[in-house]
PDB file of C-alpha atoms in Angstrom:
ATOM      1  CA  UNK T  17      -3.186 110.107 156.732  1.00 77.00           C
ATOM      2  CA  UNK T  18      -0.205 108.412 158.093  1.00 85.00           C
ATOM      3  CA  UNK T  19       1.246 105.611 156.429  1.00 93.00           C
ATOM      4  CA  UNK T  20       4.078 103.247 157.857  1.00 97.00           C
ATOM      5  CA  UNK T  21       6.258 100.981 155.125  1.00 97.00           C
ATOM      6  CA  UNK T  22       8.583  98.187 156.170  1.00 97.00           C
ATOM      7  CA  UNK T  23       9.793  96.622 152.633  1.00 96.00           C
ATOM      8  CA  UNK T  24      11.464  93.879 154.169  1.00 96.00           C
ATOM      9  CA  UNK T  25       9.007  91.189 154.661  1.00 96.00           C
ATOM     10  CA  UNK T  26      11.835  88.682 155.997  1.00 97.00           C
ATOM     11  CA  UNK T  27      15.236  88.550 157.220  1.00 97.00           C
ATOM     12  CA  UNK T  28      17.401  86.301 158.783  1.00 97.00           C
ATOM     13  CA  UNK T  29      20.946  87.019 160.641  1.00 98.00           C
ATOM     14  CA  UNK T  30      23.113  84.725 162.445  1.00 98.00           C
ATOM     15  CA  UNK T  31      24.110  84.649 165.673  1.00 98.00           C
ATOM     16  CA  UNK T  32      26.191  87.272 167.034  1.00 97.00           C
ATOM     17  CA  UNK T  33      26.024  89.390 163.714  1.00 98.00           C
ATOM     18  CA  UNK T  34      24.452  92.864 163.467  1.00 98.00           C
ATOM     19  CA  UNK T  35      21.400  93.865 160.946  1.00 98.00           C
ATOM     20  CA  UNK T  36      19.202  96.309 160.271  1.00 98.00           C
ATOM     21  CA  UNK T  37      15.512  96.089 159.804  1.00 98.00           C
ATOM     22  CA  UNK T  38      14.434  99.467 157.446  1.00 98.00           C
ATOM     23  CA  UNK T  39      11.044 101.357 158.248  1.00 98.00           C
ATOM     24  CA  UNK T  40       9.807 104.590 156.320  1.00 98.00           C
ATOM     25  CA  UNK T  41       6.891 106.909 157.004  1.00 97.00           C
ATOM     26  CA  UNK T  42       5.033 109.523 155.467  1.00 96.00           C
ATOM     27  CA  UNK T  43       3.608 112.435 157.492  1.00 92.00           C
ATOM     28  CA  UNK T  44       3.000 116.051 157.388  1.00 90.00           C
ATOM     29  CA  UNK T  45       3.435 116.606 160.703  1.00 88.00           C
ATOM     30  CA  UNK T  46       6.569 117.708 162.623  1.00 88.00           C
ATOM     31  CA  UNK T  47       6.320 116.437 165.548  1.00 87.00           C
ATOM     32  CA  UNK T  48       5.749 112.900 166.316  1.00 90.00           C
ATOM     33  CA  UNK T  49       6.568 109.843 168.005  1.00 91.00           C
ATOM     34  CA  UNK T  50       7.898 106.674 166.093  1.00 94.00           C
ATOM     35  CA  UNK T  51       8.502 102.972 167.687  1.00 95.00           C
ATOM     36  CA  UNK T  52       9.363  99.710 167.034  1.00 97.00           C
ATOM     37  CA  UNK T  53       7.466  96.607 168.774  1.00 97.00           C
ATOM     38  CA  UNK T  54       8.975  92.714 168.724  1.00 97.00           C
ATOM     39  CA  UNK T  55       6.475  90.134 168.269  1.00 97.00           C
ATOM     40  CA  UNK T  56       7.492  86.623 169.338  1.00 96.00           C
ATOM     41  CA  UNK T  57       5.976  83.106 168.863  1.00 93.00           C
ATOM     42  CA  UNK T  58       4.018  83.867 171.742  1.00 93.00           C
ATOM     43  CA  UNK T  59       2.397  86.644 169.697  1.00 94.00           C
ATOM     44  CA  UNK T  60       2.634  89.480 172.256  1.00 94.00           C
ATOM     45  CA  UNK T  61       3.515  92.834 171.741  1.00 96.00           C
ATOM     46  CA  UNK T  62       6.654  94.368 173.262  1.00 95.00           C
ATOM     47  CA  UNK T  63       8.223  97.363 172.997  1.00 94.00           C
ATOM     48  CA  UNK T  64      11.403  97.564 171.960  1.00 96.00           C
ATOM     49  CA  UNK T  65      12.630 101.181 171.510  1.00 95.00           C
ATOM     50  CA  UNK T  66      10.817 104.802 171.077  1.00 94.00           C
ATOM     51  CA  UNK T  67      11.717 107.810 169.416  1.00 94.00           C
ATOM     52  CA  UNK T  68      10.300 111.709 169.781  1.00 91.00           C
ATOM     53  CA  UNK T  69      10.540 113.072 166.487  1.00 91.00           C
ATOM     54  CA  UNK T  70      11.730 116.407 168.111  1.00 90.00           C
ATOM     55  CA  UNK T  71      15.017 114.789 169.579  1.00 89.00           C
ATOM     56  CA  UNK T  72      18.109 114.617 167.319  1.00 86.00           C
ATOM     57  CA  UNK T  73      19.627 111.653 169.357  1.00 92.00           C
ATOM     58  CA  UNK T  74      19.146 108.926 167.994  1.00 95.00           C
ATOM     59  CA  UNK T  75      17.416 106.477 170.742  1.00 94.00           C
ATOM     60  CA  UNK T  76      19.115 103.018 172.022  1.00 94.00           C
ATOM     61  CA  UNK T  77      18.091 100.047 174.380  1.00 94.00           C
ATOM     62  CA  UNK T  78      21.135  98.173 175.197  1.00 96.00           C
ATOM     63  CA  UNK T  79      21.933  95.653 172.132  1.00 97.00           C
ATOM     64  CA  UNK T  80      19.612  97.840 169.868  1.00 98.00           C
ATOM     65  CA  UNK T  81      19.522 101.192 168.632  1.00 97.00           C
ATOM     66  CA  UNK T  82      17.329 103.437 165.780  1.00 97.00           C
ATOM     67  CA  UNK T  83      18.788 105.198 162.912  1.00 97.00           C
ATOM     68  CA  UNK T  84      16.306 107.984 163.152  1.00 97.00           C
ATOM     69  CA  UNK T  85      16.276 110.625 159.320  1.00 96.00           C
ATOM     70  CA  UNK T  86      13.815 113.102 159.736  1.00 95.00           C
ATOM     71  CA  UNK T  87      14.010 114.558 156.499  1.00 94.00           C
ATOM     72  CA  UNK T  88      14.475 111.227 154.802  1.00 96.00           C
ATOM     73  CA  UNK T  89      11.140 110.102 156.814  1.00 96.00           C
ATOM     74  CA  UNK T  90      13.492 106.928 157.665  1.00 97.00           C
ATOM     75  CA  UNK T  91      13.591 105.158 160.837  1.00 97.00           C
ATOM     76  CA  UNK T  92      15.332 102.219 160.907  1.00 98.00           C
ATOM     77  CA  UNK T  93      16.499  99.853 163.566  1.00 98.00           C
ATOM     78  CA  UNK T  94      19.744  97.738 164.057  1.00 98.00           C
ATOM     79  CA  UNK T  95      20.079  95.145 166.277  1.00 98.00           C
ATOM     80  CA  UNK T  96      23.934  93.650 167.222  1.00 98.00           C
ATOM     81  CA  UNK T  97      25.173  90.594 168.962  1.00 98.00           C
ATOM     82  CA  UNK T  98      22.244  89.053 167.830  1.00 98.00           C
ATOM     83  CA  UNK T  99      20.471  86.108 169.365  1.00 97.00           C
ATOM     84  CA  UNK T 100      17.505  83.680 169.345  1.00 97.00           C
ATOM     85  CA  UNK T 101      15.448  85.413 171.390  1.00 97.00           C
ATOM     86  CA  UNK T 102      15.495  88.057 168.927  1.00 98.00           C
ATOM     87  CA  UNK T 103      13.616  85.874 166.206  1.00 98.00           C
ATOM     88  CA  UNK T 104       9.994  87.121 166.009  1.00 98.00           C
ATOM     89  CA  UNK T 105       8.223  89.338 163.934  1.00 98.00           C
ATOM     90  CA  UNK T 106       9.342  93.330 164.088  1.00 98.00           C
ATOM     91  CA  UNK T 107       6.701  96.107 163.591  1.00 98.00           C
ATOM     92  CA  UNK T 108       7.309 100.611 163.272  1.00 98.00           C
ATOM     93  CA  UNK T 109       4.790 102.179 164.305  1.00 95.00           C
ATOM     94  CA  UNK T 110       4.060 106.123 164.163  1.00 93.00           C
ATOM     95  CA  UNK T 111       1.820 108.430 166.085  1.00 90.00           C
ATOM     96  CA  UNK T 112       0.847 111.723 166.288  1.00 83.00           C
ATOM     97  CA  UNK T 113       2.621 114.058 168.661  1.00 74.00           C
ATOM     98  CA  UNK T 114      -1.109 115.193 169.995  1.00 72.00           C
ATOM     99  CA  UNK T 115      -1.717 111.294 171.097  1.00 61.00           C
ATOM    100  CA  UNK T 116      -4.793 111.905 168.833  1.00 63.00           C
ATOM    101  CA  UNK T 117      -6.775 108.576 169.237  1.00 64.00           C
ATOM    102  CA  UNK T 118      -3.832 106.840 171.083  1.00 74.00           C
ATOM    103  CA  UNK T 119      -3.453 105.358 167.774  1.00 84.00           C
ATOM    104  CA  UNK T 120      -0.511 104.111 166.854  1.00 89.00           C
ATOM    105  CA  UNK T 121      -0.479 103.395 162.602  1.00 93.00           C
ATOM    106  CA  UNK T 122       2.083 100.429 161.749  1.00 95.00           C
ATOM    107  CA  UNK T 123       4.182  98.816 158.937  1.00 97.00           C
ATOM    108  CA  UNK T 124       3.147  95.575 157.761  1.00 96.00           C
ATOM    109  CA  UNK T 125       6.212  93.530 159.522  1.00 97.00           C
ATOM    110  CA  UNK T 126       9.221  92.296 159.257  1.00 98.00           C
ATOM    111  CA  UNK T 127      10.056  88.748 160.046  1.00 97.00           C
ATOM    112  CA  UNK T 128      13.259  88.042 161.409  1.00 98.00           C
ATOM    113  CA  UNK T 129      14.920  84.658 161.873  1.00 98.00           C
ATOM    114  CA  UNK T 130      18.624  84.500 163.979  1.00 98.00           C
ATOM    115  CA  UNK T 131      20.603  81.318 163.131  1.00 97.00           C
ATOM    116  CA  UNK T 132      23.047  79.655 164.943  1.00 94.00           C
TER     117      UNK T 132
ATOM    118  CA  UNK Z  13       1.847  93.408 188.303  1.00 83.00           C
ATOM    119  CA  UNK Z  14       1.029  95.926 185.356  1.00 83.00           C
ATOM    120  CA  UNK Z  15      -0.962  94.056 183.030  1.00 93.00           C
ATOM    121  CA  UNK Z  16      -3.553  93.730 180.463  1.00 96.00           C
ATOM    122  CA  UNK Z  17      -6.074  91.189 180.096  1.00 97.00           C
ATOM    123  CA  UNK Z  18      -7.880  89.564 177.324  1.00 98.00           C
ATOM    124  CA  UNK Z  19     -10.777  86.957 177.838  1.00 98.00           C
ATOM    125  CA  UNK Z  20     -10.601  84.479 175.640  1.00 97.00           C
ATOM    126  CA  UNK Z  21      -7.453  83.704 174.820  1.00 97.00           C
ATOM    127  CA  UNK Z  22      -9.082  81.559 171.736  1.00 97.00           C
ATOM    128  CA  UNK Z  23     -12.736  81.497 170.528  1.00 97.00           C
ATOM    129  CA  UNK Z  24     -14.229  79.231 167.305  1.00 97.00           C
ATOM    130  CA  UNK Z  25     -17.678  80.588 166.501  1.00 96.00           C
ATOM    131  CA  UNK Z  26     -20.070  80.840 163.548  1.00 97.00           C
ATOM    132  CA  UNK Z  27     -21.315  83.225 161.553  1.00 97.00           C
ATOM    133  CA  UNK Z  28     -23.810  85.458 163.235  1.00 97.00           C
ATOM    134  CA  UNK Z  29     -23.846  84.220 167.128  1.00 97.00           C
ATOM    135  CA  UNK Z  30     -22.828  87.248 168.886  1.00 97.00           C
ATOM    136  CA  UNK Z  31     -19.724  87.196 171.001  1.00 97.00           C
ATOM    137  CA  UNK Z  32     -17.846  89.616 173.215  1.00 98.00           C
ATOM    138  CA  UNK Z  33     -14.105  89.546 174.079  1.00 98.00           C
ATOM    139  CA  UNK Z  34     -13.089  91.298 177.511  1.00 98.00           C
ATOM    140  CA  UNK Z  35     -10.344  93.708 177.746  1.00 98.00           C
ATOM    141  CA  UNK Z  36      -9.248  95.009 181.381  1.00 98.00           C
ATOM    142  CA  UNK Z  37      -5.915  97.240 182.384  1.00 97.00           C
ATOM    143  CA  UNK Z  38      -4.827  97.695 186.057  1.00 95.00           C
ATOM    144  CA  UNK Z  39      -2.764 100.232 185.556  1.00 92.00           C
ATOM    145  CA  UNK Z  40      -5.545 103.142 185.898  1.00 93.00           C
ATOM    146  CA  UNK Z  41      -5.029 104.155 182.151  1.00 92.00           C
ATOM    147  CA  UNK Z  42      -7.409 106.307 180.517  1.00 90.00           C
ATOM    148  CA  UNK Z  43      -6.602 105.646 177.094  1.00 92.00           C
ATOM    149  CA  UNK Z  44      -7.468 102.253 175.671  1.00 94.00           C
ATOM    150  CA  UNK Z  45      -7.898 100.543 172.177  1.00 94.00           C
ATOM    151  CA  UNK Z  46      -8.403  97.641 169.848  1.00 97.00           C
ATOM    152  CA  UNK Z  47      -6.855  96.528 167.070  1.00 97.00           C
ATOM    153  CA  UNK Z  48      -6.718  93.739 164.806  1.00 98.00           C
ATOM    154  CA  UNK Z  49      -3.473  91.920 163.110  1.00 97.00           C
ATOM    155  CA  UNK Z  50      -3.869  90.352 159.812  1.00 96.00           C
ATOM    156  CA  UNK Z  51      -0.827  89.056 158.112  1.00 92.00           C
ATOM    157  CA  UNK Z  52       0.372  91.232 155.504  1.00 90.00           C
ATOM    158  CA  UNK Z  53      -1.244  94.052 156.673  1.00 93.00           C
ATOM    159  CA  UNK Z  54       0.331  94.821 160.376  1.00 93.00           C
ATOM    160  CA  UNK Z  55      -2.212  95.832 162.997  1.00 96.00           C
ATOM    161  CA  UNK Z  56      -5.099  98.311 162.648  1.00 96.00           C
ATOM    162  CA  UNK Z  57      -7.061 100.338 165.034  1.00 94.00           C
ATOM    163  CA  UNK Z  58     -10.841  99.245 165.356  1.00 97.00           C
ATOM    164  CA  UNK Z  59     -11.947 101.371 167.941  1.00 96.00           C
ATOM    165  CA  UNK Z  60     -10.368 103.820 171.078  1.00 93.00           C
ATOM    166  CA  UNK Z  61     -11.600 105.090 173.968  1.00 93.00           C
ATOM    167  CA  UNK Z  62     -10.163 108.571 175.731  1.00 90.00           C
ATOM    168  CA  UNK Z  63     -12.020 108.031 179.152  1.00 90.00           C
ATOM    169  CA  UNK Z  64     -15.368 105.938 180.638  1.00 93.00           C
ATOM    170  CA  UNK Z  65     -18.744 106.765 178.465  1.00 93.00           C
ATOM    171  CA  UNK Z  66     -15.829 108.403 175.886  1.00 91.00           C
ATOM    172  CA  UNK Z  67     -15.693 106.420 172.712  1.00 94.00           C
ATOM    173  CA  UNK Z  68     -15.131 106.769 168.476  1.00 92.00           C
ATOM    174  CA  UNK Z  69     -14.018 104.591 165.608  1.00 94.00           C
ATOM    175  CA  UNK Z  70     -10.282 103.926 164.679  1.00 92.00           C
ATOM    176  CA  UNK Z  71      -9.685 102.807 161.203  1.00 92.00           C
ATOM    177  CA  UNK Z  72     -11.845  99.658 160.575  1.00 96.00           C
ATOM    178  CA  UNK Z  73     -14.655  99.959 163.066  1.00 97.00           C
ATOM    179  CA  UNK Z  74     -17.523  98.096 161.092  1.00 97.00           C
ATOM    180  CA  UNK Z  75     -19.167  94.994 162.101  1.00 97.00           C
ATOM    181  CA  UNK Z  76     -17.931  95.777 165.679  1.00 98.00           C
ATOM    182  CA  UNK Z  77     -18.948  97.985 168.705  1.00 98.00           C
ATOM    183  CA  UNK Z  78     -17.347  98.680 172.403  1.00 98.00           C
ATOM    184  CA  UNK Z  79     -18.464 100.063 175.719  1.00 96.00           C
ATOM    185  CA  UNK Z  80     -16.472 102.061 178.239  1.00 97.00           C
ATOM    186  CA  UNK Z  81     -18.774 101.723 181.656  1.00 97.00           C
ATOM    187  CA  UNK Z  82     -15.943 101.396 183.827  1.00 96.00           C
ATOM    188  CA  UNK Z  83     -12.201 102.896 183.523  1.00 96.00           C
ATOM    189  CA  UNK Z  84     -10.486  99.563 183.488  1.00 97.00           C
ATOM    190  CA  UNK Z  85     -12.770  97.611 180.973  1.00 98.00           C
ATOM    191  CA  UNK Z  86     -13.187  97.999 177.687  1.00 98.00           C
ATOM    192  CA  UNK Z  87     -15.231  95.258 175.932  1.00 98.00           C
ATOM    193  CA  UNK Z  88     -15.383  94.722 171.988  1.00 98.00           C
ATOM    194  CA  UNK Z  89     -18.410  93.320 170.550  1.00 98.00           C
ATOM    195  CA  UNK Z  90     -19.414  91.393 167.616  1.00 98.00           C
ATOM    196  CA  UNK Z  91     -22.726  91.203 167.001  1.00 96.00           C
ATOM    197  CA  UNK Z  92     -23.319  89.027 163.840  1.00 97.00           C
ATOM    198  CA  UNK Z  93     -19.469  87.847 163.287  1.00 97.00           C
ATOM    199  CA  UNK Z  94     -18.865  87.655 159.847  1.00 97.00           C
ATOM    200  CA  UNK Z  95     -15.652  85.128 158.841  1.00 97.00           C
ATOM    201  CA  UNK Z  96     -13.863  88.299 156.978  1.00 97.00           C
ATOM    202  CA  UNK Z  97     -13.872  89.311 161.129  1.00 98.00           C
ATOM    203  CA  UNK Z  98     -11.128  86.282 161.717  1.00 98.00           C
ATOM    204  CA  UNK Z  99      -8.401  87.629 163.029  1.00 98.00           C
ATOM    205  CA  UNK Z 100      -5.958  88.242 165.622  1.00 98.00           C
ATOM    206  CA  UNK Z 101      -7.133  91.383 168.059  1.00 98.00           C
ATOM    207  CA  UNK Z 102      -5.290  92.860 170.928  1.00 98.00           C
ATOM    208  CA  UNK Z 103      -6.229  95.596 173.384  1.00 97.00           C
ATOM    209  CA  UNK Z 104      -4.005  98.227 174.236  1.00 95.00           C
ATOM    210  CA  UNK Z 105      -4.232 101.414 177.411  1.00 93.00           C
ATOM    211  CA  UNK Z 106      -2.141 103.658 177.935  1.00 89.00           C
ATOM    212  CA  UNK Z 107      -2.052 106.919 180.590  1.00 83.00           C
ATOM    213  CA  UNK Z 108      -2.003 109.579 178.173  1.00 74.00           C
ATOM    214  CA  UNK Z 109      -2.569 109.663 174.694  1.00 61.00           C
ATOM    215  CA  UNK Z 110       1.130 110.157 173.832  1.00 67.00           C
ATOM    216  CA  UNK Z 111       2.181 107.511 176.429  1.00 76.00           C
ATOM    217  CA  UNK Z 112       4.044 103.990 175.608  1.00 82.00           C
ATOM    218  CA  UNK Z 113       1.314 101.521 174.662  1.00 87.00           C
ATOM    219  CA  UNK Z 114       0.999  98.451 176.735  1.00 92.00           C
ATOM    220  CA  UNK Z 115      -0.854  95.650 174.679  1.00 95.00           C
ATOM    221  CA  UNK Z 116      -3.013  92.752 175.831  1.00 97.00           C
ATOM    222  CA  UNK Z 117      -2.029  89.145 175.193  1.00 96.00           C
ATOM    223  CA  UNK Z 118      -3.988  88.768 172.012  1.00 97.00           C
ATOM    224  CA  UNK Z 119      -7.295  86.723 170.850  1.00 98.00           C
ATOM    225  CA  UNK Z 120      -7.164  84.562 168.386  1.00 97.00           C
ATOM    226  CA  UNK Z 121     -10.937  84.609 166.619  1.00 98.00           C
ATOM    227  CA  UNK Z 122     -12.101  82.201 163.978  1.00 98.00           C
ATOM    228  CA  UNK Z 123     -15.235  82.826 162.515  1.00 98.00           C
ATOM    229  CA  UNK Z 124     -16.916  79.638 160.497  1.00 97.00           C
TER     230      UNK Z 124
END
């Protein structure tokens, strides 16, 4: 079984400053999809960036990009210029490359706070 | 627009009264799920389902059962809640099984 770790339960960044939220899998599988969602206040789910496990490039969404290791099993995601908006709760997620279930397995969170 | 729904958007029950909370995608999906969120411990799949009549247990599927009659709904049940069932549960669908995920709004379920 798939298992998703974030060991950063909190974080906090100020405004306009860069960080980097850590996620690590483990997975016998080679192929594979890995993601990160944002979770605001408002408690819904929203994509923020994907990655195919079979791509070298490392995937980016305007302000925020992946560090994607494959052999590390390390996927971590870095956010610059940040602001507010960006405070909410940050989840990886991993799923099979077969879509088996639709289900996505995730990391227990990371919460991050921007100050001014 | 492209959207889940979730019906209700908050429910306060007891222990045993059956409830059921509504899930519905417009988006023609044939993959949906449900999960729930408990803090500390991220979100886990209760139950999927790959098409209508079409549907198997995720990771934590006890003390809860779904129906897939139609394409676009995809009800969760609780039977005889239990308060170990409070919790935060979204709905997902997606097209194909290795498509983006597009979640539901959430329900927020407190069980006395």
């Amino acid at each position: 079984a798939q298992t998703v770790t974030q060991s950063q339960p909190e974080m906090s960044v100020q405004e306009a400053e860069t960080v980097t939220l850590s996620c690590t899998y483990d997975t016998s599988e080679n192929n594979y999809y890995l993601f990160w969602y944002k979770q605001p206040p408002s408690r819904q789910m929203i994509l923020v960036i994907r990655q195919e496990a079979y791509k070298q490039q490392n995937a980016t969404e305007n302000r925020f990009s992946v560090n994607f290791q494959k052999a590390a099993k390390s996927f971590s995601l870095k956010i610059s210029d940040s602001q507010l908006g960006d405070t909410a709760m940050y989840f990886c997620a991993f799923m099979n490359h077969d879509g088996t279930a639709s289900k996505l397995t995730f990391g227990t969170g990371t919460r991050l706070q921007v100050t001014l | 627009e492209a959207q889940v729904t979730q019906n209700p958007r908050y429910l306060i029950t007891v222990t045993g009264k059956k409830l059921t909370v509504t899930c519905s995608q417009n988006m023609n999906h044939e993959y949906m799920s449900w999960y729930r969120q408990d803090p500390g411990l991220g979100l886990r799949q209760i139950y999927y389902s790959m098409n209508v009549e079409v549907t198997d247990k995720g990771d934590v599927p006890e003390g809860y059962k779904v129906s897939r009659k139609e394409k676009r709904n995809f009800p969760l049940i609780l039977e005889s809640p239990s308060p170990n069932q409070t919790s935060l549960y979204f709905c997902a669908s997606t097209y194909g099984g290795q498509d983006t995920q597009y979640f539901g709004p959430g329900t927020r379920l407190t069980v006395l």
